[in-house]
Amino acid sequence: MLIIIDGYNFIFTVPALEKHVGVNQIEHVRDYIISLFVKYKEKKHYDVIVVFDGNYTQAALPKKQTCSGITVIYSKSGINADTEIKNITNLCQNPGDVSIVTYDNDIKRHVRKCGCHIIEPKAMYKEILEILNKDKKNTSDEPESKREGPSEDDAKYWKDIFKNLPNEEVKPSVIKTELPRTKAKKKLPHTVDDPIYKYLGPAADETQYWLRIFQETEKNEHQD
């Protein structure tokens, strides 16, 4: 299945997205919907192409780029996104497996003649949100017993088990042998430029701490 999205038409058709254009500028909203379709592809495993009108972009962007598995196309100067989408659908060998996300009537008429399907932007946006909300619910779903801890009967059972354990230490059956002695390594002389204690990198706990900080920052940026 191939999903082709009329990018700016998608933004201006969905009120929840359009209201952010004036405040955050269209580039930020554009990047946001790209991230939405990246997550959509991860769940549905469809091929995804998002087409934007290059005339709306102020910065010089490549005509075609790949973002985490989805293809993003910016139309050339003088050519709008509608023409790009029509050209893509004309080249589709299996139009029955292609869906176009747009509210543009001209594109709708064209892709229907090609045999492609139409998805309304609002319906697509709703589907993506349902997938994301379902993901959040699944990650938060945890057995109630695990959150509340062991029951009173379980606690009493294990308390009795530990109480009945013998106090004396069980002698190991493995015969201890002395390790062969090794020669101590000679200490190499150090220079002024070579400190005695060299930095060996951050500890494992420190690395995990900063990794968690960056992940939370990235998560907050996506939410914004």
Coordinates of C-alpha atoms in Angstrom, one line a residue:
M1 CA 0.0 0.0 0.0
L2 CA 1.2 3.5 -1.0
I3 CA -0.1 6.6 0.8
I4 CA 0.5 10.0 -0.9
I5 CA -0.2 13.1 1.1
D6 CA -0.9 16.5 -0.3
G7 CA 1.2 18.2 2.5
Y8 CA 0.0 21.8 2.8
N9 CA -3.5 20.8 1.8
F10 CA -3.4 18.4 4.8
I11 CA -2.2 21.2 7.1
F12 CA -4.8 23.8 6.1
T13 CA -7.7 21.3 6.0
V14 CA -7.2 20.0 9.6
P15 CA -8.2 22.8 12.0
A16 CA -6.0 21.4 14.8
L17 CA -3.0 21.9 12.5
E18 CA -4.0 25.1 10.7
K19 CA -4.4 27.1 14.0
H20 CA -0.7 26.6 14.7
V21 CA 0.5 28.0 11.3
G22 CA 0.4 31.7 12.3
V23 CA 2.0 31.2 15.7
N24 CA 4.7 28.6 14.9
Q25 CA 5.3 29.4 11.2
I26 CA 4.4 26.8 8.6
E27 CA 7.8 25.2 8.6
H28 CA 7.3 23.9 12.2
V29 CA 3.9 22.5 11.4
R30 CA 5.3 20.9 8.3
D31 CA 8.0 19.2 10.3
Y32 CA 5.4 18.1 12.8
I33 CA 3.2 16.3 10.3
I34 CA 6.3 14.6 8.8
S35 CA 7.0 13.2 12.3
L36 CA 3.4 12.1 12.5
F37 CA 3.6 10.1 9.2
V38 CA 6.9 8.6 10.3
K39 CA 5.1 7.1 13.3
Y40 CA 2.2 6.1 11.1
K41 CA 4.6 4.2 8.8
E42 CA 6.2 2.4 11.7
K43 CA 2.8 1.0 12.8
K44 CA 1.1 0.4 9.4
H45 CA 4.2 -0.5 7.4
Y46 CA 2.9 1.4 4.3
D47 CA 5.0 3.3 1.8
V48 CA 4.5 7.0 2.5
I49 CA 5.2 10.0 0.2
V50 CA 4.5 13.5 1.5
V51 CA 4.4 16.2 -1.2
F52 CA 4.8 19.9 -0.4
D53 CA 4.6 22.9 -2.7
G54 CA 8.2 24.2 -3.0
N55 CA 6.9 27.7 -3.6
Y56 CA 5.9 28.0 0.1
T57 CA 9.4 27.2 1.4
Q58 CA 11.8 30.1 2.0
A59 CA 14.9 28.0 2.5
A60 CA 16.5 26.1 -0.3
L61 CA 15.5 22.4 0.2
P62 CA 16.3 19.3 -1.8
K63 CA 13.6 18.3 -4.2
K64 CA 13.5 14.8 -2.6
Q65 CA 14.6 13.5 0.7
T66 CA 14.0 10.5 3.0
C67 CA 13.0 11.1 6.6
S68 CA 13.1 7.9 8.8
G69 CA 11.7 5.8 6.0
I70 CA 9.2 8.1 4.4
T71 CA 9.8 10.1 1.2
V72 CA 9.3 13.9 1.3
I73 CA 9.1 15.7 -2.0
Y74 CA 9.2 19.5 -2.6
S75 CA 7.9 20.6 -6.0
K76 CA 10.3 22.6 -8.2
S77 CA 9.9 26.3 -8.6
G78 CA 7.0 27.1 -10.9
I79 CA 5.5 23.6 -10.4
N80 CA 2.9 23.2 -7.6
A81 CA 2.3 20.1 -5.5
D82 CA -0.8 19.2 -7.4
T83 CA 1.2 18.6 -10.6
E84 CA 3.8 16.5 -8.7
I85 CA 1.0 14.3 -7.2
K86 CA -0.6 13.8 -10.6
N87 CA 2.7 12.9 -12.1
I88 CA 3.3 10.3 -9.4
T89 CA -0.1 8.7 -9.8
N90 CA 0.3 8.5 -13.6
L91 CA 3.4 6.4 -13.0
C92 CA 1.7 4.0 -10.5
Q93 CA 1.6 0.5 -11.9
N94 CA -1.0 -0.7 -9.3
P95 CA -3.3 2.3 -8.7
G96 CA -5.7 0.1 -6.7
D97 CA -3.0 0.0 -4.0
V98 CA -2.5 3.7 -3.9
S99 CA -4.4 6.2 -1.7
I100 CA -4.2 10.0 -1.9
V101 CA -4.8 12.1 1.2
T102 CA -6.2 15.5 -0.1
Y103 CA -9.2 17.7 -0.1
D104 CA -8.3 19.3 -3.4
N105 CA -11.2 18.6 -5.9
D106 CA -8.9 18.8 -9.0
I107 CA -6.5 16.2 -7.6
K108 CA -9.5 14.0 -6.6
R109 CA -10.9 14.0 -10.1
H110 CA -7.5 13.1 -11.6
V111 CA -6.6 10.3 -9.2
R112 CA -10.0 8.7 -9.4
K113 CA -9.6 8.4 -13.2
C114 CA -6.2 6.7 -12.5
G115 CA -8.0 4.2 -10.2
C116 CA -6.5 5.4 -7.0
H117 CA -8.4 5.9 -3.7
I118 CA -9.1 9.1 -1.8
I119 CA -8.7 9.7 1.9
E120 CA -10.0 12.8 3.5
P121 CA -7.3 14.7 5.6
K122 CA -9.4 14.9 8.7
A123 CA -10.1 11.1 8.6
M124 CA -6.3 10.4 8.2
Y125 CA -5.4 12.8 11.0
K126 CA -8.0 11.1 13.3
E127 CA -6.6 7.6 12.4
I128 CA -3.0 8.7 13.3
L129 CA -4.1 10.2 16.6
E130 CA -6.0 6.9 17.4
I131 CA -2.8 4.9 16.7
L132 CA -0.7 7.2 18.9
N133 CA -3.2 7.2 21.8
K134 CA -3.4 3.4 21.6
D135 CA 0.4 3.2 21.8
K136 CA 0.3 5.4 24.9
K137 CA -2.4 3.2 26.5
N138 CA -0.4 0.0 25.8
T139 CA 2.7 1.4 27.4
S140 CA 0.9 2.5 30.5
D141 CA -1.1 -0.8 30.8
E142 CA 0.5 -2.8 33.6
P143 CA -1.0 -5.5 35.8
E144 CA -2.6 -3.8 38.8
S145 CA -1.0 -6.3 41.1
K146 CA 2.5 -5.2 39.9
R147 CA 1.7 -1.6 40.6
E148 CA 0.3 -2.3 44.1
G149 CA 2.9 -4.8 45.2
P150 CA 2.4 -8.3 46.6
S151 CA -0.8 -9.1 48.5
E152 CA -0.9 -9.7 52.2
D153 CA -1.1 -13.5 51.8
D154 CA 1.9 -13.4 49.4
A155 CA 3.9 -11.3 51.9
K156 CA 3.1 -13.7 54.7
Y157 CA 4.0 -16.8 52.6
W158 CA 7.4 -15.4 51.7
K159 CA 8.0 -14.2 55.3
D160 CA 7.5 -17.8 56.5
I161 CA 9.8 -19.2 53.8
F162 CA 12.7 -16.9 54.8
K163 CA 12.0 -17.5 58.5
N164 CA 12.5 -21.2 58.2
L165 CA 15.8 -21.0 56.3
P166 CA 18.8 -22.4 58.3
N167 CA 20.9 -19.8 60.0
E168 CA 24.2 -21.6 59.5
E169 CA 26.0 -21.0 56.2
V170 CA 26.0 -24.0 53.8
K171 CA 29.6 -25.0 53.0
P172 CA 30.3 -25.0 49.3
S173 CA 31.3 -28.3 47.7
V174 CA 33.8 -26.6 45.4
I175 CA 37.4 -27.1 46.5
K176 CA 39.2 -23.8 46.8
T177 CA 42.5 -23.5 45.0
E178 CA 45.0 -20.7 45.1
L179 CA 45.4 -18.7 42.0
P180 CA 48.8 -18.7 40.4
R181 CA 50.8 -15.6 41.2
T182 CA 51.5 -13.2 38.4
K183 CA 54.2 -10.7 38.1
A184 CA 53.2 -7.2 38.9
K185 CA 53.1 -4.8 36.0
K186 CA 55.8 -2.2 35.9
K187 CA 54.6 1.3 36.3
L188 CA 55.5 3.3 33.2
P189 CA 56.9 6.7 33.8
H190 CA 54.6 9.6 32.9
T191 CA 55.4 13.0 31.5
V192 CA 54.1 16.3 32.5
D193 CA 51.6 16.2 29.6
D194 CA 50.5 12.8 30.5
P195 CA 48.4 12.9 33.7
I196 CA 48.6 10.0 36.2
Y197 CA 44.9 9.5 36.1
K198 CA 43.5 9.5 32.6
Y199 CA 39.8 10.1 31.9
L200 CA 38.1 6.8 30.9
G201 CA 34.8 8.3 29.9
P202 CA 31.5 8.7 31.8
A203 CA 30.3 6.1 34.2
A204 CA 27.4 3.9 33.1
D205 CA 24.9 5.7 35.4
E206 CA 26.0 9.1 34.1
T207 CA 25.6 8.0 30.5
Q208 CA 22.1 6.7 31.2
Y209 CA 21.2 9.9 33.0
W210 CA 22.1 12.1 30.0
L211 CA 20.5 9.7 27.5
R212 CA 17.2 10.0 29.5
I213 CA 17.5 13.8 29.5
F214 CA 18.0 14.0 25.7
Q215 CA 15.1 11.6 25.1
E216 CA 12.8 13.7 27.4
T217 CA 13.8 16.9 25.6
E218 CA 13.1 15.3 22.2
K219 CA 9.8 14.0 23.4
N220 CA 8.8 17.5 24.7
E221 CA 9.8 19.1 21.3
H222 CA 7.6 16.6 19.5
Q223 CA 4.7 17.4 21.8
D224 CA 5.1 21.1 21.3

